[in-house]
Every structure is written in C-alpha cells, then in structure tokens.
Coordinates of C-alpha atoms in Angstrom, one line a residue:
M1148 CA 0.1 -0.1 -0.1
S1149 CA 1.2 3.2 -1.0
R1150 CA 1.8 6.6 1.5
P1151 CA -0.7 9.0 2.1
G1152 CA 0.5 12.2 1.2
T1153 CA 1.2 14.8 3.9
P1154 CA -1.7 16.0 5.5
A1155 CA -3.3 19.6 5.1
T1156 CA -2.8 19.9 8.7
Y1157 CA 1.2 20.2 8.8
F1158 CA 1.3 23.0 6.4
D1159 CA -1.4 24.8 8.5
A1160 CA 0.8 24.0 11.7
M1161 CA 4.1 25.0 10.0
Y1162 CA 2.6 28.5 8.8
G1163 CA 0.6 28.9 12.0
S1164 CA 3.7 28.5 14.2
A1165 CA 5.9 31.3 11.4
E1166 CA 4.9 33.6 8.4
D1167 CA 8.1 32.2 6.7
P1168 CA 8.5 28.7 8.6
W1169 CA 11.4 27.8 6.4
S1170 CA 13.4 30.5 6.3
L1171 CA 12.9 30.8 2.6
T1172 CA 13.4 34.6 2.5
E1173 CA 16.5 34.7 4.5
R1174 CA 19.0 31.4 4.0
W1175 CA 21.7 31.9 1.4
Y1176 CA 21.1 27.9 1.0
E1177 CA 17.9 29.2 -0.5
R1178 CA 18.4 32.1 -1.9
R1179 CA 21.5 30.6 -3.9
K1180 CA 19.2 27.9 -4.8
Y1181 CA 16.3 30.2 -6.5
D1182 CA 19.3 32.1 -8.2
L1183 CA 20.3 28.9 -9.9
T1184 CA 16.6 28.0 -11.0
V1185 CA 16.0 30.9 -13.1
A1186 CA 19.4 30.8 -14.4
A1187 CA 18.8 27.4 -16.1
L1188 CA 15.9 28.6 -17.6
P1189 CA 16.5 27.8 -21.3
L1190 CA 14.8 31.2 -22.7
P1191 CA 15.1 34.9 -21.8
R1192 CA 11.5 35.5 -21.9
Y1193 CA 8.6 33.6 -21.4
R1194 CA 5.2 34.6 -21.7
R1195 CA 3.0 33.1 -19.0
A1196 CA 4.6 31.0 -16.4
F1197 CA 2.5 28.5 -13.7
E1198 CA 4.3 28.6 -10.1
P1199 CA 2.1 26.1 -7.8
G1200 CA 3.7 26.0 -4.0
C1201 CA 4.6 29.2 -4.5
S1202 CA 4.7 29.3 -0.1
V1203 CA 6.0 33.1 0.5
G1204 CA 7.0 34.4 -3.0
E1205 CA 10.6 34.5 -2.9
L1206 CA 11.2 32.1 -6.3
T1207 CA 7.8 34.1 -7.3
R1208 CA 9.8 37.5 -7.6
R1209 CA 12.6 35.9 -9.7
L1210 CA 9.9 34.1 -12.2
A1211 CA 8.8 37.9 -12.4
D1212 CA 11.7 39.4 -13.8
R1213 CA 11.9 36.7 -17.0
C1214 CA 8.3 36.4 -17.6
D1215 CA 5.0 38.4 -18.8
T1216 CA 3.0 37.1 -16.7
V1217 CA 3.1 34.7 -13.6
L1218 CA 0.6 32.6 -11.8
A1219 CA 1.6 31.5 -8.3
C1220 CA -0.6 29.4 -5.8
D1221 CA -0.3 27.8 -2.7
R1222 CA -3.2 25.7 -0.5
V1223 CA -2.3 27.9 2.9
E1224 CA -4.2 31.0 2.5
S1225 CA -1.8 32.8 5.1
A1226 CA 1.2 31.8 2.7
V1227 CA -0.9 33.2 -0.1
G1228 CA -1.0 36.2 1.7
T1229 CA 2.6 36.8 2.6
A1230 CA 3.2 35.9 -0.9
R1231 CA 0.7 38.7 -2.0
R1232 CA 2.4 41.3 0.4
R1233 CA 5.6 40.3 -1.0
T1234 CA 5.1 40.6 -4.6
A1235 CA 2.0 43.5 -4.8
A1236 CA 4.6 45.9 -6.6
L1237 CA 4.8 43.4 -9.2
P1238 CA 1.6 44.0 -11.5
N1239 CA 2.4 40.6 -13.7
V1240 CA 1.8 38.5 -10.5
S1241 CA -1.1 37.2 -9.7
V1242 CA -1.1 34.7 -6.7
H1243 CA -4.2 33.0 -5.5
R1244 CA -5.5 29.8 -3.0
M1245 CA -5.9 26.5 -5.1
L1246 CA -5.9 22.7 -4.0
L1247 CA -3.8 20.7 -6.4
P1248 CA -4.9 18.6 -8.9
E1249 CA -8.5 19.2 -7.8
E1250 CA -8.4 22.8 -9.0
W1251 CA -6.2 23.5 -11.9
P1252 CA -5.8 27.1 -13.9
E1253 CA -7.7 27.1 -17.6
G1254 CA -5.4 27.8 -20.6
S1255 CA -1.6 26.7 -21.3
F1256 CA 1.2 27.9 -20.0
D1257 CA 5.1 28.0 -21.6
L1258 CA 6.3 28.1 -18.3
I1259 CA 5.8 25.8 -14.8
V1260 CA 7.9 25.6 -11.9
L1261 CA 7.2 22.8 -9.4
S1262 CA 10.0 23.8 -6.6
E1263 CA 10.0 21.5 -3.4
L1264 CA 6.2 20.6 -4.2
L1265 CA 6.2 17.4 -5.6
Y1266 CA 7.6 14.8 -2.3
Y1267 CA 4.5 15.8 -0.4
L1268 CA 2.3 13.7 -2.8
D1269 CA 0.8 10.3 -2.3
E1270 CA 1.2 8.3 -5.8
L1271 CA -2.2 9.1 -7.0
T1272 CA -1.8 12.6 -6.6
L1273 CA 1.6 12.9 -7.8
D1274 CA 0.5 11.5 -11.0
S1275 CA -2.2 13.9 -11.9
V1276 CA -0.3 16.1 -10.9
L1277 CA 2.2 15.6 -14.1
E1278 CA 0.0 14.8 -16.4
R1279 CA -1.6 18.0 -16.2
T1280 CA 1.6 19.9 -15.8
V1281 CA 2.5 18.3 -19.3
S1282 CA -1.2 18.9 -21.0
S1283 CA -1.0 22.4 -19.9
L1284 CA 2.4 23.2 -21.0
E1285 CA 2.4 24.5 -25.1
P1286 CA 4.4 22.6 -27.1
E1287 CA 8.3 23.4 -26.4
G1288 CA 7.2 24.7 -23.5
T1289 CA 9.7 24.6 -20.1
L1290 CA 9.1 23.0 -17.1
V1291 CA 11.1 23.1 -14.6
T1292 CA 11.4 20.8 -10.9
V1293 CA 14.0 21.4 -8.4
H1294 CA 13.3 19.2 -5.1
W1295 CA 15.7 18.9 -1.7
N1296 CA 17.1 15.4 -1.9
H1297 CA 17.7 14.7 1.9
P1298 CA 15.1 12.0 3.1
V1299 CA 12.2 13.4 5.4
E1300 CA 9.9 12.0 7.3
E1301 CA 7.3 14.4 5.8
H1302 CA 8.2 13.9 2.3
L1303 CA 7.4 10.6 0.3
T1304 CA 10.4 10.6 -1.8
T1305 CA 13.3 12.6 -2.7
G1306 CA 14.9 15.0 -5.4
A1307 CA 16.6 11.9 -7.2
G1308 CA 12.9 10.0 -6.5
I1309 CA 10.8 13.1 -7.8
A1310 CA 13.5 13.2 -10.9
R1311 CA 13.0 9.3 -12.0
R1312 CA 8.9 10.1 -11.7
V1313 CA 9.2 12.8 -14.1
A1314 CA 11.4 11.1 -16.2
D1315 CA 9.0 8.4 -17.1
Q1316 CA 6.0 11.0 -18.3
P1317 CA 5.7 11.1 -22.2
G1318 CA 6.3 13.7 -24.3
L1319 CA 9.3 15.5 -22.3
V1320 CA 12.4 16.0 -22.7
L1321 CA 15.8 16.7 -20.2
L1322 CA 17.5 19.9 -21.1
A1323 CA 19.4 20.1 -17.8
D1324 CA 20.2 17.7 -14.7
H1325 CA 21.8 19.7 -11.8
R1326 CA 22.9 17.4 -9.0
E1327 CA 24.1 18.5 -5.6
E1328 CA 24.4 16.9 -2.6
D1329 CA 21.3 18.6 -1.4
F1330 CA 19.2 19.4 -4.4
V1331 CA 18.5 18.2 -7.6
L1332 CA 17.4 20.7 -10.1
Q1333 CA 16.1 19.2 -13.8
V1334 CA 15.2 21.0 -16.6
H1335 CA 12.8 19.5 -19.6
R1336 CA 10.8 21.0 -22.4
R1337 CA 8.0 19.5 -24.2
T1338 CA 8.3 18.0 -27.7
S1339 CA 7.0 20.3 -30.5
A1340 CA 3.6 20.4 -32.2
D1341 CA 5.3 17.4 -34.6
G1342 CA 6.5 15.5 -31.4
G1343 CA 9.9 16.5 -32.2
R1344 CA 12.4 17.2 -29.9
P1345 CA 12.9 21.0 -29.2
S1346 CA 16.1 22.7 -30.1
G1347 CA 19.1 23.6 -27.4
V1348 CA 19.7 27.1 -26.8
A1349 CA 22.8 26.8 -28.7
A1350 CA 21.3 25.4 -32.2
R1351 CA 18.5 28.5 -31.5
E1352 CA 21.5 31.0 -31.3
G1353 CA 23.1 29.5 -34.5
L1354 CA 26.5 28.3 -32.8
V1355 CA 25.6 24.7 -33.6

C-alpha cells in the first residue's frame, strides 16, 4: 500500500508557527537555489508561467523578472497572503489559493515551475499533477523541477526520486540535470507540435 500524502494539517501547523517557516527569504541556501533555478531557464523571456506551491513568493519574485505574467498559488491561505504582499509591486504577478490537482488553472503555459512540492504528494496525486502539468505545457514549453534530496519524514521521496518519476512522463525532453548533495534541479521541455525534439539554446542562437 502506498503512503498517503502529507496532510494539510502539517502545512497549517508550519505556517501557524511562523510566517516563513522554512526561512526561504533569509537562508543563503535558498537564495542560491532560487538564483540557480532562474539561471537554468533556457529562454530569456516567457509569456505565461505557473508556479504551484509558491509559499511566501521568494521564487515568484525572481520569475517575475523573466515572465510577462506569473500565476502563483499555494494551498495555505496565510502563505498566499504573504506572497501577495511580497509581490504587490509586481503587476505581472497574481497569487491565488488553490488545491491541486482538484483545482487547476485554465489555459496553457510556456513555463511551469514545480519547486519543493512533488514529494508531499501521494502516488495517485503525483501522477495526476504530472499529467496535468505536461498537458498544460505549450509545445516546446519549459518544465522546471527542483527538490530537496535528503530523506525527510514528511516527504514521500527525494529529489532523485522525483527525477525518476518525471522521466517516466511522455512528451518531455530533458534539457538540464543539475544535481548537488542537497537538491536536484532539472529542466525539461515539451516536445514540439509535431512530436520532435525542441532545439537547444546553442542551436537557437545559431552556434551549432
């Protein structure tokens, strides 16, 4: 029998004890990881990005610099409130309370970022979120996943485990695989409209 996902009460308790329970806005580890995440994006600019599990909006603020619009969401109302305050000066950002995968935004995206989210989900929910993610990506759209790679009681797997699950999704091509002792950062792109492999960064620049 598969393990159940992390219960909502865990997140409620974490945010009930602190506005930023993981110190995402303070730790150099987090700031460096977010900077690496944005630096790994293969396109200089994106039209419409989706960031579920945005927490207090630290990564959201960085994505706003590279995207025309960013739709961010979290399941915890207090986290949504904090993210809204921290992005209030960014007119291209909207933050909503949303429970995935039951609630899913309409339309398509050319960038979806799943950061420190997927290891909280049970097997069926993880499969559903990944399927909806791929189906919501435009042809040649970018998917970024980045997850802590140490065992944690509340996590059903590690960053390496998430990488294996994403690799099983049809219609994705791995572009970058950055692994450190502490986290796994991967960038995939959806196949083109005809099912072909998207061009790499150098090819688009005419370098190869």
